[in-house]
Amino acid sequence: MDFEILQPGLEVINTIAGLNSLLKPLKLAQQKIALVPTMGALHKGHVSLVKIAQQHADVVVCSIFVNPTQFTDPKDLEKYPRPLQHDIEMLQEAGCDYVFMPSVKEMYPSPDNWHIDLGPAEFLLEGEFRRGHYQGVTQIVKKLFDAVDPDLAFFGQKDFQQVLMIRNMVAHFNLPVKIVSCPIIREEDGLAMSSRNIHLSAAEHEHALILSKALSYVKDHFQAEIIEILLKEAITIIQSVKGVELDYFTIANSETLLPENDKAAQHLVALVAAKVGETRLIDNMMLN
């Protein structure tokens, strides 16, 4: 069987063929279809994507697939959380229409030598620390787009560089899908919600708050200070907390991700990545 109805209103589909048979009549009826791609371990940030998608489309498909080709560290793939029952319950509660949950064999039936030009931004920031990561990301997103054929796809702003790479991939293939970047959802204490937060101890969670505090400092003082001073202060703030190992903190052009020293430039974003204990976290904040 290609799909199962777990509860009224929510169907879980495991094959591309099963997905096609369900979505084809909806497309013929000119229903607008939205895709929310995830790797599971869902939280309120993912639910917010589903809720926003519901406002823009008639049908919402959420995919859950832990994609092996985007992990540059096999141990990271191995320990990635997979609470599937919890995820299904969250999507049921959110009113999602379909869950696409394929196997690795379904998405990669044969070896796939994927490599496309994603532009120079691929090798900056996350691309420098996780070589090949965005090739894997765009590879699976293209496969999901081929399977679902959505009108719109929704991604979280927390993975800022990822959204840019996916936009570049869509432009590369001239795909008829609109990419929508949705606001970061934060814990009450300011920590950006992430599936990786589950790995943080109580003390590490407390230490991790320094990332959003440094970003907030930059945003709050953006008008008053030059970029050089803002960067220096943000790095000092982060390095003052033990157990936090900074990979980068930058203020960059949001379209090229190149460092920017001119505050008058449009579309500036502050981006940070750090290891807190054994868990690597990223965060960002738009500045103007």
Short mmCIF file of N, CA, C and O in Angstrom, two decimals, residues 145-197:
data_model
loop_
_atom_site.label_atom_id
_atom_site.label_comp_id
_atom_site.label_asym_id
_atom_site.label_seq_id
_atom_site.Cartn_x
_atom_site.Cartn_y
_atom_site.Cartn_z
N PHE A 145 10.71 18.43 -5.03
CA PHE A 145 9.94 19.26 -5.97
C PHE A 145 9.43 18.41 -7.14
O PHE A 145 8.30 18.58 -7.59
N ASP A 146 10.26 17.50 -7.65
CA ASP A 146 9.86 16.62 -8.74
C ASP A 146 8.70 15.71 -8.31
O ASP A 146 7.79 15.43 -9.09
N ALA A 147 8.75 15.27 -7.04
CA ALA A 147 7.74 14.34 -6.53
C ALA A 147 6.40 15.03 -6.27
O ALA A 147 5.34 14.50 -6.58
N VAL A 148 6.47 16.22 -5.70
CA VAL A 148 5.26 16.93 -5.27
C VAL A 148 4.74 17.89 -6.34
O VAL A 148 3.54 18.11 -6.46
N ASP A 149 5.66 18.49 -7.11
CA ASP A 149 5.32 19.53 -8.08
C ASP A 149 4.51 20.66 -7.41
O ASP A 149 3.39 20.98 -7.84
N PRO A 150 5.08 21.27 -6.36
CA PRO A 150 4.32 22.29 -5.61
C PRO A 150 4.29 23.63 -6.33
O PRO A 150 5.16 23.93 -7.15
N ASP A 151 3.29 24.43 -5.99
CA ASP A 151 3.25 25.82 -6.46
C ASP A 151 4.13 26.70 -5.59
O ASP A 151 4.72 27.67 -6.07
N LEU A 152 4.18 26.35 -4.29
CA LEU A 152 4.99 27.11 -3.34
C LEU A 152 5.70 26.14 -2.41
O LEU A 152 5.21 25.03 -2.14
N ALA A 153 6.87 26.55 -1.90
CA ALA A 153 7.59 25.77 -0.90
C ALA A 153 8.05 26.70 0.22
O ALA A 153 8.50 27.82 -0.04
N PHE A 154 7.91 26.24 1.45
CA PHE A 154 8.13 27.09 2.62
C PHE A 154 9.32 26.59 3.44
O PHE A 154 9.40 25.41 3.78
N PHE A 155 10.23 27.53 3.74
CA PHE A 155 11.45 27.22 4.50
C PHE A 155 11.63 28.25 5.61
O PHE A 155 11.19 29.39 5.48
N GLY A 156 12.31 27.84 6.67
CA GLY A 156 12.55 28.75 7.78
C GLY A 156 13.77 29.63 7.54
O GLY A 156 14.77 29.18 6.97
N GLN A 157 13.68 30.88 7.99
CA GLN A 157 14.78 31.84 7.83
C GLN A 157 16.01 31.44 8.65
O GLN A 157 17.12 31.87 8.34
N LYS A 158 15.83 30.58 9.67
CA LYS A 158 16.99 30.21 10.49
C LYS A 158 18.10 29.63 9.62
O LYS A 158 19.27 29.91 9.84
N ASP A 159 17.71 28.82 8.63
CA ASP A 159 18.68 28.27 7.69
C ASP A 159 18.81 29.23 6.50
O ASP A 159 18.46 28.91 5.37
N PHE A 160 19.32 30.42 6.80
CA PHE A 160 19.33 31.53 5.85
C PHE A 160 20.07 31.19 4.56
O PHE A 160 19.57 31.40 3.46
N GLN A 161 21.26 30.63 4.71
CA GLN A 161 22.07 30.30 3.54
C GLN A 161 21.42 29.18 2.72
O GLN A 161 21.49 29.19 1.49
N GLN A 162 20.77 28.26 3.41
CA GLN A 162 20.09 27.17 2.72
C GLN A 162 19.00 27.70 1.80
O GLN A 162 18.86 27.25 0.65
N VAL A 163 18.21 28.68 2.29
CA VAL A 163 17.15 29.25 1.46
C VAL A 163 17.74 29.91 0.21
O VAL A 163 17.21 29.76 -0.90
N LEU A 164 18.86 30.61 0.38
CA LEU A 164 19.53 31.24 -0.76
C LEU A 164 19.99 30.19 -1.77
O LEU A 164 19.82 30.36 -2.99
N MET A 165 20.56 29.09 -1.28
CA MET A 165 21.03 28.02 -2.18
C MET A 165 19.85 27.38 -2.92
O MET A 165 19.96 27.04 -4.11
N ILE A 166 18.73 27.20 -2.23
CA ILE A 166 17.55 26.61 -2.87
C ILE A 166 16.99 27.56 -3.93
O ILE A 166 16.60 27.13 -5.03
N ARG A 167 17.00 28.86 -3.66
CA ARG A 167 16.57 29.83 -4.67
C ARG A 167 17.48 29.75 -5.90
O ARG A 167 17.01 29.81 -7.04
N ASN A 168 18.79 29.60 -5.66
CA ASN A 168 19.74 29.48 -6.78
C ASN A 168 19.49 28.21 -7.59
O ASN A 168 19.61 28.21 -8.82
N MET A 169 19.15 27.12 -6.88
CA MET A 169 18.85 25.86 -7.57
C MET A 169 17.58 26.00 -8.42
O MET A 169 17.54 25.52 -9.57
N VAL A 170 16.56 26.65 -7.87
CA VAL A 170 15.31 26.87 -8.60
C VAL A 170 15.57 27.70 -9.86
O VAL A 170 15.04 27.41 -10.94
N ALA A 171 16.43 28.73 -9.73
CA ALA A 171 16.78 29.56 -10.89
C ALA A 171 17.57 28.75 -11.92
O ALA A 171 17.36 28.89 -13.13
N HIS A 172 18.47 27.88 -11.43
CA HIS A 172 19.30 27.05 -12.31
C HIS A 172 18.44 26.18 -13.23
O HIS A 172 18.72 26.04 -14.42
N PHE A 173 17.38 25.58 -12.67
CA PHE A 173 16.50 24.69 -13.44
C PHE A 173 15.25 25.41 -13.96
O PHE A 173 14.42 24.77 -14.61
N ASN A 174 15.14 26.69 -13.62
CA ASN A 174 13.96 27.47 -14.03
C ASN A 174 12.67 26.77 -13.60
O ASN A 174 11.74 26.57 -14.40
N LEU A 175 12.60 26.38 -12.32
CA LEU A 175 11.45 25.64 -11.81
C LEU A 175 10.28 26.58 -11.50
O LEU A 175 10.50 27.69 -10.99
N PRO A 176 9.05 26.13 -11.76
CA PRO A 176 7.88 26.97 -11.52
C PRO A 176 7.37 26.88 -10.09
O PRO A 176 6.19 26.60 -9.84
N VAL A 177 8.25 27.09 -9.12
CA VAL A 177 7.86 27.03 -7.71
C VAL A 177 8.32 28.29 -7.00
O VAL A 177 9.44 28.75 -7.21
N LYS A 178 7.44 28.85 -6.20
CA LYS A 178 7.79 30.07 -5.44
C LYS A 178 8.36 29.66 -4.09
O LYS A 178 7.74 28.90 -3.34
N ILE A 179 9.55 30.17 -3.77
CA ILE A 179 10.20 29.88 -2.49
C ILE A 179 9.82 30.97 -1.49
O ILE A 179 10.02 32.16 -1.74
N VAL A 180 9.27 30.55 -0.35
CA VAL A 180 8.85 31.49 0.69
C VAL A 180 9.70 31.27 1.94
O VAL A 180 9.73 30.17 2.49
N SER A 181 10.40 32.33 2.36
CA SER A 181 11.20 32.27 3.59
C SER A 181 10.37 32.82 4.74
O SER A 181 9.82 33.92 4.65
N CYS A 182 10.26 32.04 5.82
CA CYS A 182 9.38 32.39 6.94
C CYS A 182 10.20 32.74 8.18
O CYS A 182 11.29 32.20 8.39
N PRO A 183 9.67 33.65 9.02
CA PRO A 183 10.42 34.15 10.18
C PRO A 183 10.88 33.05 11.14
O PRO A 183 10.22 32.02 11.29
N ILE A 184 12.02 33.31 11.79
CA ILE A 184 12.54 32.41 12.81
C ILE A 184 11.59 32.39 14.01
O ILE A 184 11.11 33.44 14.45
N ILE A 185 11.31 31.20 14.51
CA ILE A 185 10.52 31.05 15.73
C ILE A 185 11.49 30.76 16.87
O ILE A 185 12.34 29.88 16.76
N ARG A 186 11.34 31.52 17.96
CA ARG A 186 12.28 31.41 19.07
C ARG A 186 11.61 30.90 20.34
O ARG A 186 10.40 31.07 20.53
N GLU A 187 12.43 30.27 21.18
CA GLU A 187 11.96 29.94 22.52
C GLU A 187 11.69 31.26 23.26
O GLU A 187 12.15 32.32 22.83
N GLU A 188 10.97 31.18 24.37
CA GLU A 188 10.69 32.39 25.14
C GLU A 188 11.97 33.11 25.58
O GLU A 188 11.99 34.33 25.72
N ASP A 189 13.05 32.35 25.77
CA ASP A 189 14.31 32.95 26.21
C ASP A 189 15.15 33.48 25.04
O ASP A 189 16.24 34.00 25.24
N GLY A 190 14.66 33.32 23.81
CA GLY A 190 15.36 33.88 22.65
C GLY A 190 16.09 32.88 21.78
O GLY A 190 16.47 33.19 20.65
N LEU A 191 16.31 31.66 22.27
CA LEU A 191 17.04 30.65 21.49
C LEU A 191 16.22 30.27 20.25
O LEU A 191 15.04 29.95 20.35
N ALA A 192 16.86 30.31 19.09
CA ALA A 192 16.19 29.91 17.85
C ALA A 192 15.82 28.43 17.93
O ALA A 192 16.66 27.60 18.28
N MET A 193 14.57 28.11 17.61
CA MET A 193 14.13 26.72 17.66
C MET A 193 14.86 25.91 16.60
O MET A 193 15.00 26.34 15.47
N SER A 194 15.33 24.73 17.01
CA SER A 194 16.08 23.85 16.12
C SER A 194 15.88 22.42 16.59
O SER A 194 15.76 22.16 17.79
N SER A 195 15.86 21.49 15.63
CA SER A 195 15.76 20.08 15.98
C SER A 195 16.97 19.63 16.79
O SER A 195 16.91 18.65 17.53
N ARG A 196 18.06 20.35 16.66
CA ARG A 196 19.30 19.99 17.36
C ARG A 196 19.28 20.41 18.83
O ARG A 196 20.12 19.96 19.61
N ASN A 197 18.35 21.30 19.21
CA ASN A 197 18.30 21.78 20.60
C ASN A 197 18.06 20.65 21.59
O ASN A 197 18.39 20.76 22.76
#
